[in-house]
Amino acid sequence: MTALFGGRRVGKDSVRIEAYGTVDELNAQLGVARAAAHDLELTDRLAQLQNMLFVLGSDLATPIDNTQVNIQRIDDSHIARIERAIDEVEARLEPIRYFILPGGSPVAAQLHVARTVCRRAERSVVQLAAMEEINEADLRFVNRLSDYLFVLARFANAVAGVSDTQWSKEE
């Protein structure tokens, strides 16, 4: 058993624990990418994301009906920041004309791993939302975040002077 913010105890295998545990794993993946990155803009963007993931984790760790604990929750401003960031970075990249395989530079490859962990976190949050009331902004945030991580992986390749890896259909 473990305690949520506010004291309620749940099993270590609860869907809520899985959801915010996966968010924590995602944060660690971003830490690895940030440690390997040499581009200041990229490291700043990753640091901002890591801070937002702490907000998401505490939001998920605190049942929505808990009014005893005063925490910051994900809201529309977080989602708007992600959407603006996607637009800013994407405007500086070549348009995608083909499917991209995960890889390229080491930082880009790590961001692709983070993107897949983000998708798993999203599935966990969806599962939690089916069982309990949660902050609905959490779902929108984690959905947009995976798109941002894809764009950041492409940006990491561009900064490193490495082309995205094009998927080629097997004959």
mmCIF file of N, CA, C and O in Angstrom, residues 121-169:
data_model
loop_
_atom_site.group_PDB
_atom_site.id
_atom_site.type_symbol
_atom_site.label_atom_id
_atom_site.label_comp_id
_atom_site.label_asym_id
_atom_site.label_seq_id
_atom_site.Cartn_x
_atom_site.Cartn_y
_atom_site.Cartn_z
ATOM 1 N N ALA A 121 1.866 6.522 -20.765
ATOM 2 C CA ALA A 121 1.287 7.326 -19.682
ATOM 3 C C ALA A 121 -0.123 7.761 -20.061
ATOM 4 O O ALA A 121 -1.042 7.719 -19.233
ATOM 5 N N GLU A 122 -0.308 8.155 -21.304
ATOM 6 C CA GLU A 122 -1.637 8.565 -21.763
ATOM 7 C C GLU A 122 -2.630 7.414 -21.626
ATOM 8 O O GLU A 122 -3.758 7.601 -21.151
ATOM 9 N N ARG A 123 -2.225 6.219 -22.013
ATOM 10 C CA ARG A 123 -3.132 5.068 -21.874
ATOM 11 C C ARG A 123 -3.477 4.821 -20.406
ATOM 12 O O ARG A 123 -4.627 4.506 -20.074
ATOM 13 N N SER A 124 -2.511 5.005 -19.516
ATOM 14 C CA SER A 124 -2.776 4.829 -18.082
ATOM 15 C C SER A 124 -3.728 5.892 -17.555
ATOM 16 O O SER A 124 -4.615 5.597 -16.748
ATOM 17 N N VAL A 125 -3.555 7.122 -18.009
ATOM 18 C CA VAL A 125 -4.440 8.208 -17.567
ATOM 19 C C VAL A 125 -5.855 7.977 -18.101
ATOM 20 O O VAL A 125 -6.838 8.204 -17.390
ATOM 21 N N VAL A 126 -5.970 7.503 -19.327
ATOM 22 C CA VAL A 126 -7.285 7.169 -19.880
ATOM 23 C C VAL A 126 -7.948 6.079 -19.041
ATOM 24 O O VAL A 126 -9.141 6.159 -18.711
ATOM 25 N N GLN A 127 -7.179 5.070 -18.688
ATOM 26 C CA GLN A 127 -7.711 3.983 -17.851
ATOM 27 C C GLN A 127 -8.158 4.520 -16.490
ATOM 28 O O GLN A 127 -9.226 4.157 -15.998
ATOM 29 N N LEU A 128 -7.359 5.382 -15.885
ATOM 30 C CA LEU A 128 -7.731 5.988 -14.604
ATOM 31 C C LEU A 128 -9.010 6.803 -14.738
ATOM 32 O O LEU A 128 -9.905 6.710 -13.893
ATOM 33 N N ALA A 129 -9.115 7.580 -15.805
ATOM 34 C CA ALA A 129 -10.294 8.420 -16.024
ATOM 35 C C ALA A 129 -11.556 7.585 -16.197
ATOM 36 O O ALA A 129 -12.655 8.043 -15.875
ATOM 37 N N ALA A 130 -11.412 6.365 -16.689
ATOM 38 C CA ALA A 130 -12.566 5.476 -16.838
ATOM 39 C C ALA A 130 -13.032 4.936 -15.491
ATOM 40 O O ALA A 130 -14.183 4.513 -15.354
ATOM 41 N N MET A 131 -12.150 4.974 -14.498
ATOM 42 C CA MET A 131 -12.467 4.406 -13.187
ATOM 43 C C MET A 131 -12.805 5.458 -12.130
ATOM 44 O O MET A 131 -13.560 5.183 -11.204
ATOM 45 N N GLU A 132 -12.191 6.636 -12.267
ATOM 46 C CA GLU A 132 -12.366 7.691 -11.273
ATOM 47 C C GLU A 132 -12.430 9.035 -11.973
ATOM 48 O O GLU A 132 -11.870 9.194 -13.059
ATOM 49 N N GLU A 133 -13.035 9.998 -11.319
ATOM 50 C CA GLU A 133 -13.022 11.347 -11.858
ATOM 51 C C GLU A 133 -11.615 11.917 -11.682
ATOM 52 O O GLU A 133 -11.021 11.815 -10.610
ATOM 53 N N ILE A 134 -11.082 12.486 -12.768
ATOM 54 C CA ILE A 134 -9.783 13.144 -12.710
ATOM 55 C C ILE A 134 -9.889 14.506 -13.382
ATOM 56 O O ILE A 134 -10.907 14.825 -14.007
ATOM 57 N N ASN A 135 -8.860 15.271 -13.276
ATOM 58 C CA ASN A 135 -8.770 16.543 -13.972
ATOM 59 C C ASN A 135 -8.711 16.247 -15.469
ATOM 60 O O ASN A 135 -7.742 15.668 -15.948
ATOM 61 N N GLU A 136 -9.733 16.650 -16.206
ATOM 62 C CA GLU A 136 -9.778 16.294 -17.628
ATOM 63 C C GLU A 136 -8.672 16.966 -18.428
ATOM 64 O O GLU A 136 -8.302 16.489 -19.494
ATOM 65 N N ALA A 137 -8.101 18.039 -17.917
ATOM 66 C CA ALA A 137 -6.982 18.688 -18.606
ATOM 67 C C ALA A 137 -5.757 17.780 -18.642
ATOM 68 O O ALA A 137 -4.924 17.903 -19.542
ATOM 69 N N ASP A 138 -5.643 16.857 -17.689
ATOM 70 C CA ASP A 138 -4.516 15.921 -17.684
ATOM 71 C C ASP A 138 -4.466 15.116 -18.977
ATOM 72 O O ASP A 138 -3.390 14.906 -19.547
ATOM 73 N N LEU A 139 -5.630 14.669 -19.428
ATOM 74 C CA LEU A 139 -5.692 13.869 -20.656
ATOM 75 C C LEU A 139 -5.261 14.683 -21.872
ATOM 76 O O LEU A 139 -4.477 14.206 -22.697
ATOM 77 N N ARG A 140 -5.762 15.894 -21.991
ATOM 78 C CA ARG A 140 -5.393 16.733 -23.131
ATOM 79 C C ARG A 140 -3.906 17.084 -23.100
ATOM 80 O O ARG A 140 -3.238 17.082 -24.128
ATOM 81 N N PHE A 141 -3.398 17.347 -21.907
ATOM 82 C CA PHE A 141 -1.987 17.702 -21.768
ATOM 83 C C PHE A 141 -1.089 16.563 -22.223
ATOM 84 O O PHE A 141 -0.183 16.763 -23.030
ATOM 85 N N VAL A 142 -1.326 15.370 -21.720
ATOM 86 C CA VAL A 142 -0.436 14.246 -22.048
ATOM 87 C C VAL A 142 -0.564 13.876 -23.527
ATOM 88 O O VAL A 142 0.422 13.471 -24.157
ATOM 89 N N ASN A 143 -1.722 14.078 -24.121
ATOM 90 C CA ASN A 143 -1.896 13.830 -25.548
ATOM 91 C C ASN A 143 -1.062 14.803 -26.378
ATOM 92 O O ASN A 143 -0.355 14.406 -27.306
ATOM 93 N N ARG A 144 -1.126 16.065 -26.037
ATOM 94 C CA ARG A 144 -0.369 17.075 -26.780
ATOM 95 C C ARG A 144 1.136 16.930 -26.522
ATOM 96 O O ARG A 144 1.951 17.212 -27.387
ATOM 97 N N LEU A 145 1.491 16.483 -25.323
ATOM 98 C CA LEU A 145 2.894 16.330 -24.973
ATOM 99 C C LEU A 145 3.583 15.313 -25.877
ATOM 100 O O LEU A 145 4.721 15.527 -26.311
ATOM 101 N N SER A 146 2.923 14.213 -26.194
ATOM 102 C CA SER A 146 3.561 13.221 -27.064
ATOM 103 C C SER A 146 3.825 13.807 -28.448
ATOM 104 O O SER A 146 4.859 13.519 -29.058
ATOM 105 N N ASP A 147 2.925 14.655 -28.934
ATOM 106 C CA ASP A 147 3.156 15.324 -30.218
ATOM 107 C C ASP A 147 4.365 16.262 -30.122
ATOM 108 O O ASP A 147 5.186 16.333 -31.036
ATOM 109 N N TYR A 148 4.463 16.970 -29.005
ATOM 110 C CA TYR A 148 5.592 17.877 -28.799
ATOM 111 C C TYR A 148 6.910 17.098 -28.747
ATOM 112 O O TYR A 148 7.916 17.527 -29.320
ATOM 113 N N LEU A 149 6.912 15.953 -28.110
ATOM 114 C CA LEU A 149 8.136 15.157 -28.035
ATOM 115 C C LEU A 149 8.571 14.669 -29.420
ATOM 116 O O LEU A 149 9.765 14.607 -29.710
ATOM 117 N N PHE A 150 7.610 14.359 -30.281
ATOM 118 C CA PHE A 150 7.938 13.982 -31.653
ATOM 119 C C PHE A 150 8.620 15.152 -32.361
ATOM 120 O O PHE A 150 9.660 14.986 -33.022
ATOM 121 N N VAL A 151 8.061 16.341 -32.211
ATOM 122 C CA VAL A 151 8.627 17.537 -32.842
ATOM 123 C C VAL A 151 10.020 17.831 -32.261
ATOM 124 O O VAL A 151 10.953 18.181 -32.995
ATOM 125 N N LEU A 152 10.167 17.670 -30.943
ATOM 126 C CA LEU A 152 11.473 17.908 -30.329
ATOM 127 C C LEU A 152 12.510 16.893 -30.797
ATOM 128 O O LEU A 152 13.693 17.235 -30.939
ATOM 129 N N ALA A 153 12.107 15.665 -31.055
ATOM 130 C CA ALA A 153 13.037 14.668 -31.593
ATOM 131 C C ALA A 153 13.518 15.105 -32.977
ATOM 132 O O ALA A 153 14.721 15.018 -33.282
ATOM 133 N N ARG A 154 12.610 15.591 -33.787
ATOM 134 C CA ARG A 154 12.997 16.093 -35.106
ATOM 135 C C ARG A 154 13.909 17.311 -34.978
ATOM 136 O O ARG A 154 14.886 17.452 -35.714
ATOM 137 N N PHE A 155 13.611 18.182 -34.006
ATOM 138 C CA PHE A 155 14.443 19.360 -33.761
ATOM 139 C C PHE A 155 15.846 18.942 -33.312
ATOM 140 O O PHE A 155 16.848 19.515 -33.759
ATOM 141 N N ALA A 156 15.921 17.950 -32.440
ATOM 142 C CA ALA A 156 17.219 17.462 -31.973
ATOM 143 C C ALA A 156 18.052 16.948 -33.148
ATOM 144 O O ALA A 156 19.266 17.188 -33.202
ATOM 145 N N ASN A 157 17.422 16.277 -34.088
ATOM 146 C CA ASN A 157 18.147 15.830 -35.279
ATOM 147 C C ASN A 157 18.616 17.023 -36.111
ATOM 148 O O ASN A 157 19.755 17.044 -36.577
ATOM 149 N N ALA A 158 17.757 18.007 -36.277
ATOM 150 C CA ALA A 158 18.123 19.184 -37.071
ATOM 151 C C ALA A 158 19.304 19.917 -36.435
ATOM 152 O O ALA A 158 20.259 20.298 -37.133
ATOM 153 N N VAL A 159 19.265 20.093 -35.131
ATOM 154 C CA VAL A 159 20.350 20.766 -34.411
ATOM 155 C C VAL A 159 21.654 19.985 -34.566
ATOM 156 O O VAL A 159 22.729 20.571 -34.706
ATOM 157 N N ALA A 160 21.558 18.669 -34.550
ATOM 158 C CA ALA A 160 22.753 17.812 -34.666
ATOM 159 C C ALA A 160 23.211 17.649 -36.116
ATOM 160 O O ALA A 160 24.258 17.044 -36.368
ATOM 161 N N GLY A 161 22.444 18.176 -37.068
ATOM 162 C CA GLY A 161 22.791 18.026 -38.473
ATOM 163 C C GLY A 161 22.583 16.612 -38.991
ATOM 164 O O GLY A 161 23.235 16.179 -39.935
ATOM 165 N N VAL A 162 21.632 15.900 -38.365
ATOM 166 C CA VAL A 162 21.333 14.518 -38.729
ATOM 167 C C VAL A 162 19.939 14.478 -39.353
ATOM 168 O O VAL A 162 18.996 15.063 -38.822
ATOM 169 N N SER A 163 19.821 13.790 -40.453
ATOM 170 C CA SER A 163 18.511 13.665 -41.105
ATOM 171 C C SER A 163 17.617 12.718 -40.314
ATOM 172 O O SER A 163 18.098 11.762 -39.693
ATOM 173 N N ASP A 164 16.319 12.986 -40.356
ATOM 174 C CA ASP A 164 15.367 12.023 -39.815
ATOM 175 C C ASP A 164 15.480 10.743 -40.632
ATOM 176 O O ASP A 164 15.798 10.780 -41.825
ATOM 177 N N THR A 165 15.226 9.622 -40.002
ATOM 178 C CA THR A 165 15.330 8.333 -40.676
ATOM 179 C C THR A 165 14.000 8.007 -41.338
ATOM 180 O O THR A 165 12.983 7.859 -40.658
ATOM 181 N N GLN A 166 14.019 7.933 -42.656
ATOM 182 C CA GLN A 166 12.801 7.673 -43.413
ATOM 183 C C GLN A 166 12.458 6.193 -43.390
ATOM 184 O O GLN A 166 13.329 5.352 -43.606
ATOM 185 N N TRP A 167 11.188 5.898 -43.127
ATOM 186 C CA TRP A 167 10.705 4.524 -43.217
ATOM 187 C C TRP A 167 10.604 4.167 -44.685
ATOM 188 O O TRP A 167 10.167 4.968 -45.527
ATOM 189 N N SER A 168 11.057 2.964 -45.039
ATOM 190 C CA SER A 168 10.914 2.517 -46.426
ATOM 191 C C SER A 168 10.155 1.207 -46.417
ATOM 192 O O SER A 168 10.443 0.291 -45.641
ATOM 193 N N LYS A 169 9.206 1.149 -47.283
ATOM 194 C CA LYS A 169 8.348 -0.022 -47.410
ATOM 195 C C LYS A 169 9.166 -1.200 -47.924
ATOM 196 O O LYS A 169 9.939 -1.077 -48.866
#
